[in-house]
C-alpha cells in the first residue's frame, strides 16, 4: 500500500504518482464547459491581448482548449509527469509547457491573461504561499492584464467531508471521500483509495490524502491588493452555472477576477 500525503511528501510527488491515470480518473470532468466559463469571464472583463498563462495546468486539458480558442498558451505545472501526459495530447504542439512551482514562478515572459482551473490554489498551505503565487502571477502580467482563478467556498469545505463517490470497474475499484482537514480548521481533505488488479485475484491498494486550504474572500482581496492587482469581481458557481456574485455558503466555488493596473 502506498500512502502519499501533502504534509510529508510534496504535491509534485502526489501528482507525479497519478499522472498516468489522471485523465481516466477525471474523465467525467467537463473541460469544454469549464473552459467556456473562463472564456466568458475573460471576454466580459476584457484582456489586452491573447497571450495566456495557465497555472496548475495538469495534463493540459484546459491549455489545449485555450490554444484551440486562439490564445498563445504557456502552461505551468509543478509535476513533470503531468506535463509529460499533456505533451502527448493532440493539439499540444500549440502549447508551451514549463515545469515550475506556482510559489516561485520564473520569468516566462509577459501575459495578457492568467488563469487557474480546478482550484490548484487550494493546495497552497497558508496566506504566505497564496501571496507568493499572486505576486508571481502579477509580475508576469502586462499592464491591464487579467487574472481569473477559482477557489473552493466555505460551503464547499463544510459539505466536503460528507462526500463519498464509488467507482467500480472490471480491474479497478475506487472510493473517493471527503474528510475534515487535519491542519486547516476551515479547510477539508480529499481521500482516495484505489484498488487495482491485473489478474482478478491479487489486488493492490493505493491511498492518497490531498489537503485543501480555505481562503476567505477578505483574505483574497487583501492579498490581491498587496500583489498589485485590482479586484474586479468574484462570481459564484452553482449547479454548474455561473452566478453574478459568489455566495460563500451556497455555491460550490468562486471565480475571482482581478486586473493589473496600467
PDB file of C-alpha atoms in Angstrom:
ATOM      1  CA  UNK A   1       0.000   0.000   0.000  1.00  0.00           C
ATOM      2  CA  UNK A   2       1.297   3.426  -0.934  1.00  0.00           C
ATOM      3  CA  UNK A   3       0.429   6.381   1.278  1.00  0.00           C
ATOM      4  CA  UNK A   4       1.362   9.800  -0.080  1.00  0.00           C
ATOM      5  CA  UNK A   5       0.465  12.857   1.965  1.00  0.00           C
ATOM      6  CA  UNK A   6       0.840  16.504   1.085  1.00  0.00           C
ATOM      7  CA  UNK A   7       2.235  17.033   4.580  1.00  0.00           C
ATOM      8  CA  UNK A   8       5.194  14.688   4.334  1.00  0.00           C
ATOM      9  CA  UNK A   9       5.630  14.498   0.567  1.00  0.00           C
ATOM     10  CA  UNK A  10       5.191  17.245  -1.945  1.00  0.00           C
ATOM     11  CA  UNK A  11       2.199  17.928  -4.143  1.00  0.00           C
ATOM     12  CA  UNK A  12       4.588  17.221  -7.000  1.00  0.00           C
ATOM     13  CA  UNK A  13       5.141  13.676  -5.727  1.00  0.00           C
ATOM     14  CA  UNK A  14       1.392  13.102  -5.404  1.00  0.00           C
ATOM     15  CA  UNK A  15       0.656  14.173  -8.946  1.00  0.00           C
ATOM     16  CA  UNK A  16       3.717  12.502 -10.440  1.00  0.00           C
ATOM     17  CA  UNK A  17       2.406   9.249  -8.981  1.00  0.00           C
ATOM     18  CA  UNK A  18      -1.076   9.520 -10.524  1.00  0.00           C
ATOM     19  CA  UNK A  19      -0.230  11.246 -13.808  1.00  0.00           C
ATOM     20  CA  UNK A  20      -0.668   8.099 -15.884  1.00  0.00           C
ATOM     21  CA  UNK A  21      -4.231   7.534 -14.682  1.00  0.00           C
ATOM     22  CA  UNK A  22      -5.313  11.124 -14.019  1.00  0.00           C
ATOM     23  CA  UNK A  23      -7.241  11.607 -17.255  1.00  0.00           C
ATOM     24  CA  UNK A  24      -9.081   8.336 -16.713  1.00  0.00           C
ATOM     25  CA  UNK A  25      -9.967   9.163 -13.112  1.00  0.00           C
ATOM     26  CA  UNK A  26     -11.208  12.643 -14.099  1.00  0.00           C
ATOM     27  CA  UNK A  27     -12.880  11.529 -17.341  1.00  0.00           C
ATOM     28  CA  UNK A  28     -16.262  12.861 -16.197  1.00  0.00           C
ATOM     29  CA  UNK A  29     -14.928  16.406 -15.806  1.00  0.00           C
ATOM     30  CA  UNK A  30     -16.500  18.681 -18.392  1.00  0.00           C
ATOM     31  CA  UNK A  31     -13.441  20.620 -19.542  1.00  0.00           C
ATOM     32  CA  UNK A  32     -15.306  22.085 -22.509  1.00  0.00           C
ATOM     33  CA  UNK A  33     -17.790  23.646 -20.095  1.00  0.00           C
ATOM     34  CA  UNK A  34     -15.096  24.823 -17.668  1.00  0.00           C
ATOM     35  CA  UNK A  35     -13.022  26.474 -20.372  1.00  0.00           C
ATOM     36  CA  UNK A  36     -16.159  28.100 -21.804  1.00  0.00           C
ATOM     37  CA  UNK A  37     -16.849  29.659 -18.394  1.00  0.00           C
ATOM     38  CA  UNK A  38     -13.347  31.101 -18.286  1.00  0.00           C
ATOM     39  CA  UNK A  39     -13.524  32.369 -21.850  1.00  0.00           C
ATOM     40  CA  UNK A  40     -16.795  34.084 -20.993  1.00  0.00           C
ATOM     41  CA  UNK A  41     -15.258  35.800 -17.974  1.00  0.00           C
ATOM     42  CA  UNK A  42     -12.211  36.902 -19.973  1.00  0.00           C
ATOM     43  CA  UNK A  43     -14.450  38.360 -22.662  1.00  0.00           C
ATOM     44  CA  UNK A  44     -16.688  40.070 -20.100  1.00  0.00           C
ATOM     45  CA  UNK A  45     -13.897  41.717 -18.122  1.00  0.00           C
ATOM     46  CA  UNK A  46     -11.511  42.239 -21.026  1.00  0.00           C
ATOM     47  CA  UNK A  47      -7.849  41.377 -21.578  1.00  0.00           C
ATOM     48  CA  UNK A  48      -5.407  43.461 -23.629  1.00  0.00           C
ATOM     49  CA  UNK A  49      -4.269  40.549 -25.817  1.00  0.00           C
ATOM     50  CA  UNK A  50      -4.224  36.788 -26.305  1.00  0.00           C
ATOM     51  CA  UNK A  51      -1.056  35.675 -24.505  1.00  0.00           C
ATOM     52  CA  UNK A  52      -2.364  33.305 -21.812  1.00  0.00           C
ATOM     53  CA  UNK A  53      -0.681  31.686 -18.802  1.00  0.00           C
ATOM     54  CA  UNK A  54      -2.345  28.522 -17.481  1.00  0.00           C
ATOM     55  CA  UNK A  55      -1.168  27.962 -13.892  1.00  0.00           C
ATOM     56  CA  UNK A  56      -1.531  24.456 -12.457  1.00  0.00           C
ATOM     57  CA  UNK A  57      -2.172  23.090 -15.942  1.00  0.00           C
ATOM     58  CA  UNK A  58      -2.011  19.400 -15.028  1.00  0.00           C
ATOM     59  CA  UNK A  59      -2.380  17.146 -18.076  1.00  0.00           C
ATOM     60  CA  UNK A  60      -3.151  20.081 -20.336  1.00  0.00           C
ATOM     61  CA  UNK A  61      -6.867  19.521 -20.814  1.00  0.00           C
ATOM     62  CA  UNK A  62      -7.633  23.231 -20.487  1.00  0.00           C
ATOM     63  CA  UNK A  63      -4.408  24.529 -22.042  1.00  0.00           C
ATOM     64  CA  UNK A  64      -5.058  22.734 -25.322  1.00  0.00           C
ATOM     65  CA  UNK A  65      -8.612  24.087 -25.422  1.00  0.00           C
ATOM     66  CA  UNK A  66      -7.427  27.650 -24.813  1.00  0.00           C
ATOM     67  CA  UNK A  67      -4.952  27.243 -27.663  1.00  0.00           C
ATOM     68  CA  UNK A  68      -7.724  25.966 -29.912  1.00  0.00           C
ATOM     69  CA  UNK A  69      -9.699  29.095 -28.974  1.00  0.00           C
ATOM     70  CA  UNK A  70      -6.911  31.251 -30.395  1.00  0.00           C
ATOM     71  CA  UNK A  71      -4.729  32.012 -27.370  1.00  0.00           C
ATOM     72  CA  UNK A  72      -0.932  31.719 -27.289  1.00  0.00           C
ATOM     73  CA  UNK A  73      -0.650  29.488 -24.257  1.00  0.00           C
ATOM     74  CA  UNK A  74       2.114  28.808 -21.768  1.00  0.00           C
ATOM     75  CA  UNK A  75       1.085  26.040 -19.363  1.00  0.00           C
ATOM     76  CA  UNK A  76       2.823  25.649 -15.992  1.00  0.00           C
ATOM     77  CA  UNK A  77       2.650  22.781 -13.524  1.00  0.00           C
ATOM     78  CA  UNK A  78       4.814  21.530 -10.663  1.00  0.00           C
ATOM     79  CA  UNK A  79       4.598  17.903 -11.848  1.00  0.00           C
ATOM     80  CA  UNK A  80       6.881  16.835 -14.731  1.00  0.00           C
ATOM     81  CA  UNK A  81       4.852  13.652 -15.144  1.00  0.00           C
ATOM     82  CA  UNK A  82       1.563  15.512 -15.513  1.00  0.00           C
ATOM     83  CA  UNK A  83       3.127  17.708 -18.196  1.00  0.00           C
ATOM     84  CA  UNK A  84       4.539  14.625 -19.924  1.00  0.00           C
ATOM     85  CA  UNK A  85       0.953  13.431 -20.298  1.00  0.00           C
ATOM     86  CA  UNK A  86      -0.032  16.897 -21.510  1.00  0.00           C
ATOM     87  CA  UNK A  87       2.620  16.963 -24.233  1.00  0.00           C
ATOM     88  CA  UNK A  88       1.249  13.707 -25.670  1.00  0.00           C
ATOM     89  CA  UNK A  89      -2.224  15.145 -26.303  1.00  0.00           C
ATOM     90  CA  UNK A  90      -3.491  16.076 -29.768  1.00  0.00           C
ATOM     91  CA  UNK A  91      -3.013  19.810 -30.205  1.00  0.00           C
ATOM     92  CA  UNK A  92      -0.315  20.039 -27.516  1.00  0.00           C
ATOM     93  CA  UNK A  93       2.172  21.300 -30.092  1.00  0.00           C
ATOM     94  CA  UNK A  94       0.419  24.673 -29.921  1.00  0.00           C
ATOM     95  CA  UNK A  95       1.217  24.986 -26.185  1.00  0.00           C
ATOM     96  CA  UNK A  96       4.457  25.816 -24.391  1.00  0.00           C
ATOM     97  CA  UNK A  97       4.764  23.603 -21.293  1.00  0.00           C
ATOM     98  CA  UNK A  98       7.003  24.581 -18.370  1.00  0.00           C
ATOM     99  CA  UNK A  99       7.668  22.744 -15.113  1.00  0.00           C
ATOM    100  CA  UNK A 100       7.515  25.317 -12.316  1.00  0.00           C
ATOM    101  CA  UNK A 101       6.204  25.844  -8.788  1.00  0.00           C
ATOM    102  CA  UNK A 102       3.437  28.451  -8.597  1.00  0.00           C
ATOM    103  CA  UNK A 103       5.037  29.809  -5.418  1.00  0.00           C
ATOM    104  CA  UNK A 104       8.273  30.544  -7.317  1.00  0.00           C
ATOM    105  CA  UNK A 105       7.280  31.323 -10.877  1.00  0.00           C
ATOM    106  CA  UNK A 106      10.252  32.029 -13.145  1.00  0.00           C
ATOM    107  CA  UNK A 107      10.336  34.803 -15.727  1.00  0.00           C
ATOM    108  CA  UNK A 108       8.251  33.268 -18.509  1.00  0.00           C
ATOM    109  CA  UNK A 109       7.636  36.469 -20.426  1.00  0.00           C
ATOM    110  CA  UNK A 110       4.592  38.725 -20.256  1.00  0.00           C
ATOM    111  CA  UNK A 111       0.966  37.671 -20.489  1.00  0.00           C
ATOM    112  CA  UNK A 112      -2.353  39.359 -21.131  1.00  0.00           C
ATOM    113  CA  UNK A 113      -4.330  36.911 -19.035  1.00  0.00           C
ATOM    114  CA  UNK A 114      -3.534  34.253 -16.419  1.00  0.00           C
ATOM    115  CA  UNK A 115      -5.936  31.503 -15.370  1.00  0.00           C
ATOM    116  CA  UNK A 116      -6.193  28.581 -12.999  1.00  0.00           C
ATOM    117  CA  UNK A 117      -8.742  25.774 -13.458  1.00  0.00           C
ATOM    118  CA  UNK A 118      -9.621  23.083 -10.952  1.00  0.00           C
ATOM    119  CA  UNK A 119      -8.695  25.136  -7.889  1.00  0.00           C
ATOM    120  CA  UNK A 120      -4.926  24.495  -7.759  1.00  0.00           C
ATOM    121  CA  UNK A 121      -4.518  27.367  -5.288  1.00  0.00           C
ATOM    122  CA  UNK A 122      -6.323  25.368  -2.575  1.00  0.00           C
ATOM    123  CA  UNK A 123      -3.203  23.187  -2.316  1.00  0.00           C
ATOM    124  CA  UNK A 124      -1.293  26.213  -1.036  1.00  0.00           C
ATOM    125  CA  UNK A 125      -0.861  25.803   2.684  1.00  0.00           C
ATOM    126  CA  UNK A 126      -1.328  29.320   4.013  1.00  0.00           C
ATOM    127  CA  UNK A 127      -1.650  33.022   3.232  1.00  0.00           C
ATOM    128  CA  UNK A 128       2.099  33.362   2.687  1.00  0.00           C
ATOM    129  CA  UNK A 129       2.055  30.766  -0.081  1.00  0.00           C
ATOM    130  CA  UNK A 130      -1.008  32.280  -1.753  1.00  0.00           C
ATOM    131  CA  UNK A 131       0.634  35.689  -1.528  1.00  0.00           C
ATOM    132  CA  UNK A 132       3.748  34.334  -3.247  1.00  0.00           C
ATOM    133  CA  UNK A 133       1.620  32.813  -6.017  1.00  0.00           C
ATOM    134  CA  UNK A 134      -0.333  36.006  -6.635  1.00  0.00           C
ATOM    135  CA  UNK A 135       2.803  38.145  -6.609  1.00  0.00           C
ATOM    136  CA  UNK A 136       4.416  35.771  -9.106  1.00  0.00           C
ATOM    137  CA  UNK A 137       1.414  35.903 -11.433  1.00  0.00           C
ATOM    138  CA  UNK A 138       1.198  39.695 -11.126  1.00  0.00           C
ATOM    139  CA  UNK A 139       4.852  40.063 -12.112  1.00  0.00           C
ATOM    140  CA  UNK A 140       4.162  38.175 -15.350  1.00  0.00           C
ATOM    141  CA  UNK A 141       1.088  40.178 -16.359  1.00  0.00           C
ATOM    142  CA  UNK A 142       1.338  43.061 -18.778  1.00  0.00           C
ATOM    143  CA  UNK A 143      -0.276  46.342 -17.614  1.00  0.00           C
ATOM    144  CA  UNK A 144      -4.023  45.886 -17.975  1.00  0.00           C
ATOM    145  CA  UNK A 145      -3.599  42.118 -17.807  1.00  0.00           C
ATOM    146  CA  UNK A 146      -6.328  39.961 -16.294  1.00  0.00           C
ATOM    147  CA  UNK A 147      -6.143  37.060 -13.836  1.00  0.00           C
ATOM    148  CA  UNK A 148      -9.033  34.628 -13.272  1.00  0.00           C
ATOM    149  CA  UNK A 149      -8.769  31.870 -10.683  1.00  0.00           C
ATOM    150  CA  UNK A 150     -11.145  29.557  -8.857  1.00  0.00           C
ATOM    151  CA  UNK A 151     -11.316  28.650  -5.166  1.00  0.00           C
ATOM    152  CA  UNK A 152     -13.455  26.408  -3.007  1.00  0.00           C
ATOM    153  CA  UNK A 153     -16.029  28.289  -0.940  1.00  0.00           C
ATOM    154  CA  UNK A 154     -16.659  27.951   2.791  1.00  0.00           C
ATOM    155  CA  UNK A 155     -19.771  25.936   1.950  1.00  0.00           C
ATOM    156  CA  UNK A 156     -17.758  23.551  -0.219  1.00  0.00           C
ATOM    157  CA  UNK A 157     -15.300  22.822   2.575  1.00  0.00           C
ATOM    158  CA  UNK A 158     -18.103  22.444   5.113  1.00  0.00           C
ATOM    159  CA  UNK A 159     -20.010  19.946   2.934  1.00  0.00           C
ATOM    160  CA  UNK A 160     -16.985  18.153   1.545  1.00  0.00           C
ATOM    161  CA  UNK A 161     -16.480  15.697   4.465  1.00  0.00           C
ATOM    162  CA  UNK A 162     -19.874  14.127   3.712  1.00  0.00           C
ATOM    163  CA  UNK A 163     -18.996  13.431   0.068  1.00  0.00           C
ATOM    164  CA  UNK A 164     -18.459   9.798  -0.979  1.00  0.00           C
ATOM    165  CA  UNK A 165     -18.045   8.583  -4.557  1.00  0.00           C
ATOM    166  CA  UNK A 166     -17.570   4.924  -5.521  1.00  0.00           C
ATOM    167  CA  UNK A 167     -16.346   3.812  -8.939  1.00  0.00           C
ATOM    168  CA  UNK A 168     -16.486   0.123  -9.821  1.00  0.00           C
ATOM    169  CA  UNK A 169     -14.722  -1.298 -12.884  1.00  0.00           C
ATOM    170  CA  UNK A 170     -13.531  -4.689 -14.035  1.00  0.00           C
ATOM    171  CA  UNK A 171      -9.927  -4.162 -12.990  1.00  0.00           C
ATOM    172  CA  UNK A 172     -10.242  -1.120 -10.735  1.00  0.00           C
ATOM    173  CA  UNK A 173     -12.328  -0.118  -7.739  1.00  0.00           C
ATOM    174  CA  UNK A 174     -12.081   3.305  -6.152  1.00  0.00           C
ATOM    175  CA  UNK A 175     -13.586   5.062  -3.164  1.00  0.00           C
ATOM    176  CA  UNK A 176     -13.224   8.850  -3.033  1.00  0.00           C
ATOM    177  CA  UNK A 177     -14.197  10.553   0.226  1.00  0.00           C
ATOM    178  CA  UNK A 178     -14.098  13.995   1.687  1.00  0.00           C
ATOM    179  CA  UNK A 179     -12.773  14.424   5.211  1.00  0.00           C
ATOM    180  CA  UNK A 180     -12.235  17.110   7.813  1.00  0.00           C
ATOM    181  CA  UNK A 181      -8.921  18.872   7.476  1.00  0.00           C
ATOM    182  CA  UNK A 182      -6.078  17.834   9.746  1.00  0.00           C
ATOM    183  CA  UNK A 183      -4.400  21.250   9.643  1.00  0.00           C
ATOM    184  CA  UNK A 184      -6.849  23.956   8.467  1.00  0.00           C
ATOM    185  CA  UNK A 185      -9.962  24.291  10.660  1.00  0.00           C
ATOM    186  CA  UNK A 186     -11.793  25.878   7.721  1.00  0.00           C
ATOM    187  CA  UNK A 187     -10.429  23.602   5.002  1.00  0.00           C
ATOM    188  CA  UNK A 188     -11.050  19.977   4.073  1.00  0.00           C
ATOM    189  CA  UNK A 189      -9.199  16.898   2.878  1.00  0.00           C
ATOM    190  CA  UNK A 190      -9.720  14.540  -0.042  1.00  0.00           C
ATOM    191  CA  UNK A 191      -9.096  10.813   0.463  1.00  0.00           C
ATOM    192  CA  UNK A 192      -8.645   8.370  -2.401  1.00  0.00           C
ATOM    193  CA  UNK A 193      -8.491   4.593  -2.046  1.00  0.00           C
ATOM    194  CA  UNK A 194      -7.933   2.774  -5.340  1.00  0.00           C
ATOM    195  CA  UNK A 195      -7.742  -0.974  -5.744  1.00  0.00           C
ATOM    196  CA  UNK A 196      -6.328  -2.384  -8.977  1.00  0.00           C
ATOM    197  CA  UNK A 197      -5.700  -5.870 -10.298  1.00  0.00           C
ATOM    198  CA  UNK A 198      -4.012  -7.466 -13.290  1.00  0.00           C
ATOM    199  CA  UNK A 199      -5.383 -10.969 -12.860  1.00  0.00           C
ATOM    200  CA  UNK A 200      -8.669 -10.507 -10.988  1.00  0.00           C
ATOM    201  CA  UNK A 201      -7.235 -12.351  -7.989  1.00  0.00           C
ATOM    202  CA  UNK A 202      -4.489 -10.208  -6.498  1.00  0.00           C
ATOM    203  CA  UNK A 203      -5.401  -6.605  -5.749  1.00  0.00           C
ATOM    204  CA  UNK A 204      -3.136  -3.653  -4.946  1.00  0.00           C
ATOM    205  CA  UNK A 205      -4.275  -0.784  -2.760  1.00  0.00           C
ATOM    206  CA  UNK A 206      -3.188   2.791  -3.491  1.00  0.00           C
ATOM    207  CA  UNK A 207      -4.070   5.527  -0.983  1.00  0.00           C
ATOM    208  CA  UNK A 208      -3.684   9.290  -1.096  1.00  0.00           C
ATOM    209  CA  UNK A 209      -4.663  12.192   1.093  1.00  0.00           C
ATOM    210  CA  UNK A 210      -4.939  15.633  -0.503  1.00  0.00           C
ATOM    211  CA  UNK A 211      -5.067  18.573   1.903  1.00  0.00           C
ATOM    212  CA  UNK A 212      -7.099  21.608   0.841  1.00  0.00           C
ATOM    213  CA  UNK A 213      -6.904  25.112   2.309  1.00  0.00           C
ATOM    214  CA  UNK A 214      -9.697  27.652   2.587  1.00  0.00           C
ATOM    215  CA  UNK A 215      -9.040  31.290   1.754  1.00  0.00           C
ATOM    216  CA  UNK A 216     -11.767  33.703   2.846  1.00  0.00           C
ATOM    217  CA  UNK A 217     -12.828  36.494   0.441  1.00  0.00           C
ATOM    218  CA  UNK A 218     -11.390  39.210   2.658  1.00  0.00           C
ATOM    219  CA  UNK A 219      -8.037  37.431   2.725  1.00  0.00           C
ATOM    220  CA  UNK A 220      -8.036  37.009  -1.045  1.00  0.00           C
ATOM    221  CA  UNK A 221      -8.916  40.674  -1.543  1.00  0.00           C
ATOM    222  CA  UNK A 222      -6.126  41.825   0.739  1.00  0.00           C
ATOM    223  CA  UNK A 223      -3.535  39.586  -0.910  1.00  0.00           C
ATOM    224  CA  UNK A 224      -4.589  40.731  -4.368  1.00  0.00           C
ATOM    225  CA  UNK A 225      -4.007  44.330  -3.335  1.00  0.00           C
ATOM    226  CA  UNK A 226      -0.630  43.511  -1.833  1.00  0.00           C
ATOM    227  CA  UNK A 227       0.319  41.814  -5.116  1.00  0.00           C
ATOM    228  CA  UNK A 228      -0.517  44.982  -7.050  1.00  0.00           C
ATOM    229  CA  UNK A 229      -3.763  43.629  -8.502  1.00  0.00           C
ATOM    230  CA  UNK A 230      -7.168  45.305  -8.503  1.00  0.00           C
ATOM    231  CA  UNK A 231     -10.082  43.054  -7.561  1.00  0.00           C
ATOM    232  CA  UNK A 232     -12.834  43.342 -10.180  1.00  0.00           C
ATOM    233  CA  UNK A 233     -15.389  40.680  -9.253  1.00  0.00           C
ATOM    234  CA  UNK A 234     -15.997  37.374  -7.512  1.00  0.00           C
ATOM    235  CA  UNK A 235     -18.522  35.224  -9.344  1.00  0.00           C
ATOM    236  CA  UNK A 236     -20.081  32.041  -7.991  1.00  0.00           C
ATOM    237  CA  UNK A 237     -20.651  28.581  -9.449  1.00  0.00           C
ATOM    238  CA  UNK A 238     -23.941  26.925  -8.532  1.00  0.00           C
ATOM    239  CA  UNK A 239     -25.319  23.760 -10.142  1.00  0.00           C
ATOM    240  CA  UNK A 240     -22.835  24.179 -12.961  1.00  0.00           C
ATOM    241  CA  UNK A 241     -23.897  27.716 -13.803  1.00  0.00           C
ATOM    242  CA  UNK A 242     -22.041  30.988 -13.305  1.00  0.00           C
ATOM    243  CA  UNK A 243     -23.677  33.369 -10.821  1.00  0.00           C
ATOM    244  CA  UNK A 244     -23.030  37.109 -10.797  1.00  0.00           C
ATOM    245  CA  UNK A 245     -21.907  37.248  -7.140  1.00  0.00           C
ATOM    246  CA  UNK A 246     -20.466  34.388  -5.101  1.00  0.00           C
ATOM    247  CA  UNK A 247     -22.333  33.067  -2.068  1.00  0.00           C
ATOM    248  CA  UNK A 248     -19.758  31.533   0.279  1.00  0.00           C
ATOM    249  CA  UNK A 249     -22.276  29.129   1.810  1.00  0.00           C
ATOM    250  CA  UNK A 250     -24.438  28.155  -1.155  1.00  0.00           C
ATOM    251  CA  UNK A 251     -22.050  27.984  -4.079  1.00  0.00           C
ATOM    252  CA  UNK A 252     -19.593  25.214  -4.934  1.00  0.00           C
ATOM    253  CA  UNK A 253     -16.734  27.513  -5.879  1.00  0.00           C
ATOM    254  CA  UNK A 254     -15.922  31.125  -6.584  1.00  0.00           C
ATOM    255  CA  UNK A 255     -14.247  32.677  -9.624  1.00  0.00           C
ATOM    256  CA  UNK A 256     -12.070  35.643  -8.685  1.00  0.00           C
ATOM    257  CA  UNK A 257     -11.258  38.211 -11.370  1.00  0.00           C
ATOM    258  CA  UNK A 258      -8.555  40.862 -10.953  1.00  0.00           C
ATOM    259  CA  UNK A 259      -6.533  43.199 -13.140  1.00  0.00           C
ATOM    260  CA  UNK A 260      -3.028  44.600 -13.111  1.00  0.00           C
ATOM    261  CA  UNK A 261      -3.398  48.385 -13.377  1.00  0.00           C
ATOM    262  CA  UNK A 262      -1.859  50.147 -16.290  1.00  0.00           C
TER     263      UNK A 262
END
